[in-house]
PDB file of C-alpha atoms and ligand atoms in Angstrom:
ATOM      1  CA  MET A1073      19.484  40.255  14.294  1.00 46.00           C
ATOM      2  CA  ASN A1074      20.526  43.832  14.291  1.00 47.00           C
ATOM      3  CA  ASP A1075      19.556  46.635  12.082  1.00 45.00           C
ATOM      4  CA  ALA A1076      15.969  45.975  11.199  1.00 41.00           C
ATOM      5  CA  ARG A1077      15.629  49.561  10.041  1.00 43.00           C
ATOM      6  CA  LYS A1078      18.701  49.728   7.879  1.00 43.00           C
ATOM      7  CA  SER A1079      17.970  46.938   5.424  1.00 44.00           C
ATOM      8  CA  ALA A1080      20.604  45.376   3.204  1.00 41.00           C
ATOM      9  CA  PRO A1081      21.251  47.051  -0.123  1.00 41.00           C
ATOM     10  CA  PRO A1082      19.340  45.388  -2.940  1.00 39.00           C
ATOM     11  CA  THR A1083      22.390  45.279  -5.167  1.00 37.00           C
ATOM     12  CA  ARG A1084      24.619  42.252  -5.576  1.00 35.00           C
ATOM     13  CA  PRO A1085      28.004  42.461  -3.939  1.00 37.00           C
ATOM     14  CA  SER A1086      30.827  43.613  -6.051  1.00 33.00           C
ATOM     15  CA  PHE A1087      33.926  41.514  -5.829  1.00 29.00           C
ATOM     16  CA  PRO A1088      36.852  43.839  -6.255  1.00 30.00           C
ATOM     17  CA  ALA A1089      39.660  42.808  -8.514  1.00 25.00           C
ATOM     18  CA  ARG A1090      42.076  44.215  -5.971  1.00 30.00           C
ATOM     19  CA  LEU A1091      41.766  44.484  -2.204  1.00 32.00           C
ATOM     20  CA  ASP A1092      43.997  46.659  -0.079  1.00 33.00           C
ATOM     21  CA  PHE A1093      45.290  45.206   3.160  1.00 33.00           C
ATOM     22  CA  PRO A1094      47.639  46.866   5.615  1.00 34.00           C
ATOM     23  CA  LYS A1095      50.976  45.098   5.989  1.00 34.00           C
ATOM     24  CA  SER A1096      50.646  44.913   9.772  1.00 39.00           C
ATOM     25  CA  THR A1097      47.529  42.756  10.259  1.00 43.00           C
ATOM     26  CA  ALA A1098      49.499  39.564  10.706  1.00 51.00           C
ATOM     27  CA  ALA A1099      48.311  36.084   9.874  1.00 53.00           C
ATOM     28  CA  PHE A1100      44.843  36.908   8.630  1.00 52.00           C
ATOM     29  CA  THR A1101      45.992  39.277   5.955  1.00 49.00           C
ATOM     30  CA  ARG A1102      49.244  37.583   4.992  1.00 47.00           C
ATOM     31  CA  SER A1103      47.701  35.666   2.145  1.00 41.00           C
ATOM     32  CA  ALA A1104      45.529  38.564   0.997  1.00 41.00           C
ATOM     33  CA  GLU A1105      46.896  38.620  -2.529  1.00 39.00           C
ATOM     34  CA  HIS A1106      46.417  34.930  -2.851  1.00 43.00           C
ATOM     35  CA  VAL A1107      42.844  35.292  -1.579  1.00 42.00           C
ATOM     36  CA  THR A1108      42.122  38.079  -4.013  1.00 40.00           C
ATOM     37  CA  LYS A1109      43.304  35.925  -6.892  1.00 39.00           C
ATOM     38  CA  LYS A1110      41.178  33.024  -5.705  1.00 41.00           C
ATOM     39  CA  ILE A1111      38.096  35.271  -5.509  1.00 41.00           C
ATOM     40  CA  ALA A1112      38.686  36.529  -8.986  1.00 37.00           C
ATOM     41  CA  LEU A1113      38.908  32.954 -10.209  1.00 35.00           C
ATOM     42  CA  LYS A1114      36.007  31.427  -8.324  1.00 44.00           C
ATOM     43  CA  VAL A1115      33.267  34.013  -8.279  1.00 44.00           C
ATOM     44  CA  SER A1116      30.413  33.487 -10.647  1.00 45.00           C
ATOM     45  CA  PRO A1117      27.246  35.540 -11.057  1.00 40.00           C
ATOM     46  CA  GLN A1118      25.249  32.497  -9.932  1.00 44.00           C
ATOM     47  CA  GLY A1119      26.697  32.146  -6.482  1.00 55.00           C
ATOM     48  CA  LEU A1120      29.679  31.382  -4.379  1.00 58.00           C
ATOM     49  CA  GLY A1121      30.953  28.425  -6.330  1.00 54.00           C
ATOM     50  CA  LEU A1122      32.690  25.631  -4.491  1.00 49.00           C
ATOM     51  CA  ASP A1123      35.302  27.531  -2.546  1.00 74.00           C
ATOM     52  CA  SER A1124      33.551  29.811  -0.063  1.00 91.00           C
ATOM     53  CA  SER A1125      36.663  29.793   2.143  1.00 92.00           C
ATOM     54  CA  ALA A1126      38.198  32.434  -0.109  1.00 93.00           C
ATOM     55  CA  PHE A1127      35.274  34.745   0.635  1.00 95.00           C
ATOM     56  CA  ARG A1128      35.617  34.136   4.343  1.00 96.00           C
ATOM     57  CA  LYS A1129      39.347  34.805   4.272  1.00 96.00           C
ATOM     58  CA  SER A1130      38.678  38.088   2.548  1.00 96.00           C
ATOM     59  CA  MET A1131      35.927  38.974   5.061  1.00 97.00           C
ATOM     60  CA  VAL A1132      38.209  38.119   7.973  1.00 98.00           C
ATOM     61  CA  ALA A1133      41.077  40.122   6.515  1.00 98.00           C
ATOM     62  CA  LYS A1134      38.772  43.128   6.422  1.00 98.00           C
ATOM     63  CA  LEU A1135      37.651  42.538  10.020  1.00 98.00           C
ATOM     64  CA  ALA A1136      41.296  42.415  11.095  1.00 98.00           C
ATOM     65  CA  GLN A1137      41.904  45.606   9.165  1.00 98.00           C
ATOM     66  CA  GLN A1138      38.986  47.232  11.044  1.00 96.00           C
ATOM     67  CA  GLY A1139      40.694  46.379  14.324  1.00 97.00           C
ATOM     68  CA  VAL A1140      39.410  42.957  15.399  1.00 98.00           C
ATOM     69  CA  ALA A1141      42.528  41.365  16.849  1.00 97.00           C
ATOM     70  CA  ASP A1142      41.334  38.343  18.853  1.00 98.00           C
ATOM     71  CA  THR A1143      42.592  35.327  16.924  1.00 97.00           C
ATOM     72  CA  TRP A1144      39.925  33.056  18.484  1.00 98.00           C
ATOM     73  CA  VAL A1145      37.208  35.306  17.053  1.00 98.00           C
ATOM     74  CA  LEU A1146      38.916  35.655  13.677  1.00 98.00           C
ATOM     75  CA  ASN A1147      39.438  31.919  13.537  1.00 98.00           C
ATOM     76  CA  ALA A1148      35.746  31.245  14.274  1.00 98.00           C
ATOM     77  CA  MET A1149      34.696  33.796  11.651  1.00 98.00           C
ATOM     78  CA  SER A1150      36.895  32.042   9.081  1.00 97.00           C
ATOM     79  CA  SER A1151      35.544  28.610   9.970  1.00 97.00           C
ATOM     80  CA  ILE A1152      31.761  29.077  10.165  1.00 97.00           C
ATOM     81  CA  GLU A1153      30.114  29.331   6.773  1.00 97.00           C
ATOM     82  CA  ARG A1154      27.799  32.358   7.007  1.00 97.00           C
ATOM     83  CA  HIS A1155      26.230  31.624   3.633  1.00 96.00           C
ATOM     84  CA  ARG A1156      24.646  28.460   5.108  1.00 95.00           C
ATOM     85  CA  PHE A1157      22.537  30.622   7.449  1.00 97.00           C
ATOM     86  CA  VAL A1158      20.952  32.958   4.917  1.00 96.00           C
ATOM     87  CA  ASP A1159      18.296  32.361   2.279  1.00 94.00           C
ATOM     88  CA  THR A1160      19.487  31.149  -1.093  1.00 93.00           C
ATOM     89  CA  ALA A1161      18.565  34.440  -2.764  1.00 94.00           C
ATOM     90  CA  LEU A1162      20.949  36.299  -0.423  1.00 95.00           C
ATOM     91  CA  VAL A1163      23.895  33.925  -0.595  1.00 94.00           C
ATOM     92  CA  ASN A1164      25.838  36.308  -2.818  1.00 93.00           C
ATOM     93  CA  GLN A1165      25.778  38.901  -0.047  1.00 95.00           C
ATOM     94  CA  SER A1166      26.647  36.582   2.792  1.00 96.00           C
ATOM     95  CA  TYR A1167      30.273  37.692   3.126  1.00 96.00           C
ATOM     96  CA  GLU A1168      29.547  41.389   2.767  1.00 96.00           C
ATOM     97  CA  ASP A1169      29.685  43.441   5.972  1.00 96.00           C
ATOM     98  CA  THR A1170      25.945  43.857   6.008  1.00 96.00           C
ATOM     99  CA  SER A1171      22.974  42.652   8.024  1.00 96.00           C
ATOM    100  CA  LEU A1172      20.554  40.431   6.120  1.00 97.00           C
ATOM    101  CA  PRO A1173      16.904  39.447   6.635  1.00 97.00           C
ATOM    102  CA  ILE A1174      16.365  35.971   8.114  1.00 97.00           C
ATOM    103  CA  GLY A1175      12.552  35.974   8.106  1.00 96.00           C
ATOM    104  CA  LEU A1176       9.823  37.011  10.570  1.00 97.00           C
ATOM    105  CA  GLY A1177      11.089  40.591  10.470  1.00 96.00           C
ATOM    106  CA  GLN A1178      14.461  39.679  12.026  1.00 97.00           C
ATOM    107  CA  THR A1179      17.994  40.065  10.713  1.00 96.00           C
ATOM    108  CA  ILE A1180      21.399  38.429  11.045  1.00 96.00           C
ATOM    109  CA  SER A1181      23.954  41.009  12.227  1.00 95.00           C
ATOM    110  CA  LYS A1182      26.777  42.448  10.204  1.00 97.00           C
ATOM    111  CA  PRO A1183      29.977  40.400  10.588  1.00 98.00           C
ATOM    112  CA  GLY A1184      31.710  43.571  11.834  1.00 98.00           C
ATOM    113  CA  VAL A1185      29.247  43.933  14.727  1.00 98.00           C
ATOM    114  CA  VAL A1186      29.225  40.212  15.517  1.00 98.00           C
ATOM    115  CA  SER A1187      33.015  40.030  15.716  1.00 98.00           C
ATOM    116  CA  ARG A1188      33.211  43.205  17.798  1.00 98.00           C
ATOM    117  CA  MET A1189      30.703  41.804  20.314  1.00 98.00           C
ATOM    118  CA  LEU A1190      32.432  38.440  20.483  1.00 98.00           C
ATOM    119  CA  GLU A1191      35.754  40.149  21.049  1.00 98.00           C
ATOM    120  CA  LEU A1192      34.267  42.223  23.891  1.00 98.00           C
ATOM    121  CA  LEU A1193      32.764  39.061  25.385  1.00 98.00           C
ATOM    122  CA  ARG A1194      36.118  37.273  25.337  1.00 98.00           C
ATOM    123  CA  GLN A1195      38.278  40.180  26.463  1.00 97.00           C
ATOM    124  CA  GLY A1196      40.620  39.137  29.234  1.00 95.00           C
ATOM    125  CA  THR A1197      39.907  35.422  28.743  1.00 95.00           C
ATOM    126  CA  GLN A1198      42.746  33.061  27.980  1.00 92.00           C
ATOM    127  CA  GLY A1199      41.545  30.077  25.970  1.00 94.00           C
ATOM    128  CA  ARG A1200      37.926  29.051  25.867  1.00 97.00           C
ATOM    129  CA  LEU A1201      35.112  30.774  27.741  1.00 98.00           C
ATOM    130  CA  GLY A1202      32.990  28.675  30.085  1.00 98.00           C
ATOM    131  CA  ARG A1203      29.201  28.531  29.689  1.00 98.00           C
ATOM    132  CA  VAL A1204      27.683  31.305  27.603  1.00 98.00           C
ATOM    133  CA  LEU A1205      24.067  32.455  27.203  1.00 99.00           C
ATOM    134  CA  GLU A1206      22.933  33.973  23.902  1.00 99.00           C
ATOM    135  CA  ILE A1207      19.633  35.861  23.728  1.00 98.00           C
ATOM    136  CA  GLY A1208      18.173  35.776  20.229  1.00 98.00           C
ATOM    137  CA  THR A1209      19.254  32.653  18.318  1.00 98.00           C
ATOM    138  CA  GLY A1210      17.852  33.978  15.050  1.00 98.00           C
ATOM    139  CA  CYS A1211      19.265  31.836  12.252  1.00 98.00           C
ATOM    140  CA  GLY A1212      21.872  30.258  14.541  1.00 98.00           C
ATOM    141  CA  TYR A1213      24.960  31.851  12.974  1.00 98.00           C
ATOM    142  CA  GLN A1214      26.297  33.491  16.120  1.00 98.00           C
ATOM    143  CA  ALA A1215      25.499  30.376  18.156  1.00 98.00           C
ATOM    144  CA  ALA A1216      27.754  28.422  15.783  1.00 98.00           C
ATOM    145  CA  LEU A1217      30.546  30.969  16.254  1.00 98.00           C
ATOM    146  CA  LEU A1218      30.075  30.805  20.032  1.00 98.00           C
ATOM    147  CA  SER A1219      30.398  27.021  19.933  1.00 98.00           C
ATOM    148  CA  MET A1220      34.049  27.553  18.969  1.00 98.00           C
ATOM    149  CA  LEU A1221      34.663  30.086  21.741  1.00 98.00           C
ATOM    150  CA  ALA A1222      32.835  28.642  24.745  1.00 98.00           C
ATOM    151  CA  SER A1223      32.555  25.272  26.460  1.00 98.00           C
ATOM    152  CA  GLU A1224      28.710  25.301  26.362  1.00 98.00           C
ATOM    153  CA  VAL A1225      26.341  27.610  24.521  1.00 98.00           C
ATOM    154  CA  TYR A1226      22.738  28.133  25.635  1.00 98.00           C
ATOM    155  CA  SER A1227      20.898  30.071  22.955  1.00 98.00           C
ATOM    156  CA  MET A1228      17.329  31.308  23.409  1.00 98.00           C
ATOM    157  CA  GLU A1229      14.812  32.369  20.772  1.00 98.00           C
ATOM    158  CA  ARG A1230      11.246  33.610  21.336  1.00 98.00           C
ATOM    159  CA  LEU A1231       9.976  32.979  17.785  1.00 98.00           C
ATOM    160  CA  ARG A1232       9.191  29.321  17.131  1.00 98.00           C
ATOM    161  CA  GLY A1233       9.799  29.713  13.377  1.00 98.00           C
ATOM    162  CA  LEU A1234      13.359  30.946  13.896  1.00 98.00           C
ATOM    163  CA  HIS A1235      14.120  28.471  16.669  1.00 98.00           C
ATOM    164  CA  ASP A1236      13.192  25.674  14.238  1.00 98.00           C
ATOM    165  CA  LYS A1237      15.143  27.283  11.406  1.00 98.00           C
ATOM    166  CA  ALA A1238      18.270  27.557  13.560  1.00 98.00           C
ATOM    167  CA  ARG A1239      17.951  23.899  14.561  1.00 98.00           C
ATOM    168  CA  GLU A1240      17.765  22.991  10.892  1.00 98.00           C
ATOM    169  CA  ASN A1241      20.714  25.234   9.953  1.00 97.00           C
ATOM    170  CA  LEU A1242      22.889  23.830  12.737  1.00 98.00           C
ATOM    171  CA  ARG A1243      21.978  20.166  12.319  1.00 97.00           C
ATOM    172  CA  SER A1244      24.679  19.258   9.808  1.00 96.00           C
ATOM    173  CA  LEU A1245      27.372  20.996  11.879  1.00 97.00           C
ATOM    174  CA  HIS A1246      26.883  18.527  14.772  1.00 97.00           C
ATOM    175  CA  LEU A1247      27.812  21.074  17.414  1.00 98.00           C
ATOM    176  CA  ASN A1248      27.115  19.123  20.548  1.00 96.00           C
ATOM    177  CA  ASN A1249      27.919  22.020  22.882  1.00 98.00           C
ATOM    178  CA  VAL A1250      25.090  24.208  21.504  1.00 98.00           C
ATOM    179  CA  HIS A1251      21.746  23.999  23.297  1.00 98.00           C
ATOM    180  CA  LEU A1252      18.843  25.749  21.559  1.00 98.00           C
ATOM    181  CA  ILE A1253      16.048  26.823  23.856  1.00 98.00           C
ATOM    182  CA  PHE A1254      12.641  28.058  22.743  1.00 98.00           C
ATOM    183  CA  GLY A1255      11.555  30.625  25.310  1.00 98.00           C
ATOM    184  CA  ASP A1256      11.559  34.211  26.489  1.00 98.00           C
ATOM    185  CA  GLY A1257      15.192  35.211  26.831  1.00 98.00           C
ATOM    186  CA  MET A1258      14.267  38.145  29.060  1.00 98.00           C
ATOM    187  CA  LEU A1259      13.978  35.581  31.832  1.00 98.00           C
ATOM    188  CA  GLY A1260      17.390  34.147  31.034  1.00 98.00           C
ATOM    189  CA  TYR A1261      17.961  30.420  31.446  1.00 98.00           C
ATOM    190  CA  ALA A1262      18.606  29.615  35.075  1.00 98.00           C
ATOM    191  CA  LYS A1263      19.425  25.949  34.423  1.00 98.00           C
ATOM    192  CA  GLY A1264      22.703  26.860  32.730  1.00 98.00           C
ATOM    193  CA  ALA A1265      23.698  29.607  35.185  1.00 98.00           C
ATOM    194  CA  PRO A1266      26.066  31.017  36.244  1.00 98.00           C
ATOM    195  CA  TYR A1267      27.384  32.155  32.881  1.00 98.00           C
ATOM    196  CA  ALA A1268      30.880  33.338  32.057  1.00 98.00           C
ATOM    197  CA  GLY A1269      29.309  35.459  29.339  1.00 98.00           C
ATOM    198  CA  ILE A1270      25.899  36.666  28.182  1.00 99.00           C
ATOM    199  CA  ILE A1271      25.403  38.160  24.738  1.00 99.00           C
ATOM    200  CA  ALA A1272      22.158  39.649  23.452  1.00 98.00           C
ATOM    201  CA  ALA A1273      21.230  40.119  19.816  1.00 98.00           C
ATOM    202  CA  ALA A1274      18.147  42.216  20.564  1.00 97.00           C
ATOM    203  CA  GLY A1275      17.920  45.495  22.455  1.00 96.00           C
ATOM    204  CA  GLY A1276      15.592  46.582  25.245  1.00 95.00           C
ATOM    205  CA  GLU A1277      15.398  49.672  27.436  1.00 94.00           C
ATOM    206  CA  ALA A1278      17.429  48.090  30.199  1.00 96.00           C
ATOM    207  CA  VAL A1279      19.342  44.915  30.946  1.00 97.00           C
ATOM    208  CA  PRO A1280      16.876  42.456  32.553  1.00 98.00           C
ATOM    209  CA  GLN A1281      17.731  41.702  36.187  1.00 98.00           C
ATOM    210  CA  ALA A1282      17.608  37.953  35.429  1.00 98.00           C
ATOM    211  CA  TRP A1283      20.664  38.294  33.172  1.00 98.00           C
ATOM    212  CA  ILE A1284      22.662  40.074  35.857  1.00 98.00           C
ATOM    213  CA  ASP A1285      21.602  37.472  38.433  1.00 98.00           C
ATOM    214  CA  GLN A1286      22.627  34.631  36.102  1.00 98.00           C
ATOM    215  CA  LEU A1287      26.018  36.133  35.236  1.00 98.00           C
ATOM    216  CA  ALA A1288      28.965  34.668  37.155  1.00 98.00           C
ATOM    217  CA  VAL A1289      31.174  36.956  39.212  1.00 98.00           C
ATOM    218  CA  GLY A1290      33.946  37.840  36.796  1.00 97.00           C
ATOM    219  CA  GLY A1291      31.552  37.324  33.878  1.00 98.00           C
ATOM    220  CA  ARG A1292      30.854  39.774  31.063  1.00 98.00           C
ATOM    221  CA  LEU A1293      27.553  40.735  29.460  1.00 98.00           C
ATOM    222  CA  ILE A1294      27.272  42.481  26.078  1.00 98.00           C
ATOM    223  CA  ALA A1295      23.891  43.842  25.028  1.00 98.00           C
ATOM    224  CA  PRO A1296      22.390  46.603  22.928  1.00 98.00           C
ATOM    225  CA  VAL A1297      20.375  48.932  25.129  1.00 97.00           C
ATOM    226  CA  ALA A1298      18.171  51.898  24.169  1.00 94.00           C
ATOM    227  CA  LEU A1299      19.439  54.689  26.364  1.00 84.00           C
ATOM    228  CA  THR A1300      17.142  57.357  24.958  1.00 78.00           C
ATOM    229  CA  LEU A1301      13.379  57.311  24.682  1.00 75.00           C
ATOM    230  CA  GLY A1302      12.036  56.865  21.193  1.00 73.00           C
ATOM    231  CA  SER A1303       9.023  58.467  19.555  1.00 78.00           C
ATOM    232  CA  ALA A1304       6.975  57.804  16.439  1.00 79.00           C
ATOM    233  CA  SER A1305       9.182  60.101  14.385  1.00 80.00           C
ATOM    234  CA  SER A1306      12.569  59.202  15.858  1.00 78.00           C
ATOM    235  CA  PRO A1307      13.262  55.707  17.139  1.00 73.00           C
ATOM    236  CA  ALA A1308      15.209  55.223  20.357  1.00 79.00           C
ATOM    237  CA  ARG A1309      18.950  55.226  19.882  1.00 90.00           C
ATOM    238  CA  GLN A1310      20.734  52.100  21.034  1.00 95.00           C
ATOM    239  CA  SER A1311      24.252  51.674  22.317  1.00 97.00           C
ATOM    240  CA  LEU A1312      26.247  48.604  23.062  1.00 97.00           C
ATOM    241  CA  LEU A1313      26.546  48.098  26.796  1.00 98.00           C
ATOM    242  CA  LEU A1314      29.330  46.106  28.436  1.00 98.00           C
ATOM    243  CA  LEU A1315      28.454  44.985  31.956  1.00 98.00           C
ATOM    244  CA  GLU A1316      31.093  43.325  34.114  1.00 98.00           C
ATOM    245  CA  LYS A1317      30.094  41.586  37.327  1.00 98.00           C
ATOM    246  CA  THR A1318      32.631  42.059  40.093  1.00 97.00           C
ATOM    247  CA  PRO A1319      32.638  40.746  43.671  1.00 97.00           C
ATOM    248  CA  THR A1320      31.376  44.155  44.792  1.00 97.00           C
ATOM    249  CA  GLY A1321      28.772  44.942  42.130  1.00 96.00           C
ATOM    250  CA  VAL A1322      28.485  45.650  38.420  1.00 97.00           C
ATOM    251  CA  ARG A1323      30.528  47.958  36.251  1.00 98.00           C
ATOM    252  CA  GLN A1324      28.823  49.279  33.122  1.00 97.00           C
ATOM    253  CA  THR A1325      30.498  50.796  30.082  1.00 97.00           C
ATOM    254  CA  VAL A1326      28.527  52.372  27.261  1.00 97.00           C
ATOM    255  CA  MET A1327      30.162  51.714  23.920  1.00 96.00           C
ATOM    256  CA  GLU A1328      29.324  52.696  20.338  1.00 96.00           C
ATOM    257  CA  GLY A1329      25.852  53.202  18.842  1.00 95.00           C
ATOM    258  CA  VAL A1330      24.210  50.163  17.226  1.00 96.00           C
ATOM    259  CA  HIS A1331      20.921  49.144  15.557  1.00 94.00           C
ATOM    260  CA  PHE A1332      19.433  45.891  16.791  1.00 95.00           C
ATOM    261  CA  VAL A1333      15.933  44.480  16.541  1.00 95.00           C
ATOM    262  CA  PRO A1334      13.867  45.026  19.717  1.00 95.00           C
ATOM    263  CA  LEU A1335      14.004  42.708  22.681  1.00 97.00           C
ATOM    264  CA  LYS A1336      10.431  41.540  23.222  1.00 97.00           C
ATOM    265  CA  SER A1337       8.862  39.593  26.041  1.00 97.00           C
ATOM    266  CA  GLY A1338       6.902  36.377  25.700  1.00 98.00           C
ATOM    267  CA  VAL A1339       7.028  33.844  22.892  1.00 98.00           C
ATOM    268  CA  ALA A1340       5.305  33.699  19.507  1.00 98.00           C
TER     269      ALA A1340
HETATM  270  N1  SAH B1781      22.291  35.999  16.722  1.00 95.72           N
HETATM  271  C1  SAH B1781      21.285  35.908  15.688  1.00 95.72           C
HETATM  272  C2  SAH B1781      20.616  37.230  15.476  1.00 95.72           C
HETATM  273  C3  SAH B1781      19.151  37.108  15.540  1.00 95.72           C
HETATM  274  S1  SAH B1781      18.238  38.624  15.485  1.00 95.72           S
HETATM  275  C4  SAH B1781      21.839  35.350  14.408  1.00 95.72           C
HETATM  276  O1  SAH B1781      23.046  35.042  14.342  1.00 95.72           O
HETATM  277  O2  SAH B1781      21.073  35.173  13.476  1.00 95.72           O
HETATM  278  C5  SAH B1781      17.712  38.762  17.153  1.00 95.72           C
HETATM  279  C6  SAH B1781      16.774  37.730  17.597  1.00 95.72           C
HETATM  280  O3  SAH B1781      16.384  38.022  18.928  1.00 95.72           O
HETATM  281  C7  SAH B1781      15.481  37.642  16.783  1.00 95.72           C
HETATM  282  O4  SAH B1781      15.393  36.393  16.196  1.00 95.72           O
HETATM  283  C8  SAH B1781      14.383  37.866  17.830  1.00 95.72           C
HETATM  284  O5  SAH B1781      13.239  37.078  17.619  1.00 95.72           O
HETATM  285  C9  SAH B1781      15.110  37.469  19.099  1.00 95.72           C
HETATM  286  N2  SAH B1781      14.526  37.974  20.343  1.00 95.72           N
HETATM  287  C10 SAH B1781      13.991  39.186  20.626  1.00 95.72           C
HETATM  288  N3  SAH B1781      13.542  39.223  21.898  1.00 95.72           N
HETATM  289  C11 SAH B1781      13.807  38.002  22.439  1.00 95.72           C
HETATM  290  C12 SAH B1781      13.578  37.409  23.715  1.00 95.72           C
HETATM  291  N4  SAH B1781      12.986  38.047  24.718  1.00 95.72           N
HETATM  292  N5  SAH B1781      13.990  36.128  23.899  1.00 95.72           N
HETATM  293  C13 SAH B1781      14.583  35.425  22.922  1.00 95.72           C
HETATM  294  N6  SAH B1781      14.819  35.921  21.695  1.00 95.72           N
HETATM  295  C14 SAH B1781      14.439  37.198  21.452  1.00 95.72           C
END
């Protein structure tokens, strides 16, 4: 998804012999030394070997270190195998904090950005979220994470090739609460509304009215939005926008700068 402009480094990931974890990041970093040893033992130049859970534990420990504190999000990030969603040639980079190409000019977001957005989506929620709408299925990775955080996930993709790829990637996971929809996400998906949460993996110039209409009162929407006008020489700068729907209107909070692929209308 995000960061079409800033492509992944061509180098292979380096797997440090020693990782530094702060003592305070609780459960997810407790076994850091153990994880480090496992990585050192299992990594091979050919790929991830049999035990990819060690890579995920290390990735999650780093996310916790960066400030992600929601245990539901961290738990989902440790459970879903990101390497299953990227092309074979990129498997070695799948647990790096980097965006990776997924075909048709699109990218899967950095784990750091994905976990940050999921944490913002869940903020203030005890337990599982209700129905959630995702705009931009891409390879299906974030939809799989959402399946662990929400009761039902409606995920829309406008590119047929990626919609099919996500279906293929998700098939063996048997996630029966994930509904993949081929269509223009700018229109939302009224059949599943109202949504407790809406999360977009592509950024437009404004939040489409359909999303706001389909958000439940008390619901939260997280989307990249271009708040400045772009030009040929300098592309528009995007920021993450948090929109909360209250009984009296919407409250919008502009968060940090991000780089997502553009939100486009229509299907292809
Ligand atoms: N969450 C995805 C990221 C995909 S990248 C993942 O985990 O892989 C963002 C995706 O948004 C792209 O696949 C792009 O085709 C899609 N997209 C852009 N505009 C869209 C629209 N109007 N409706 C649905 N999908 C859209």
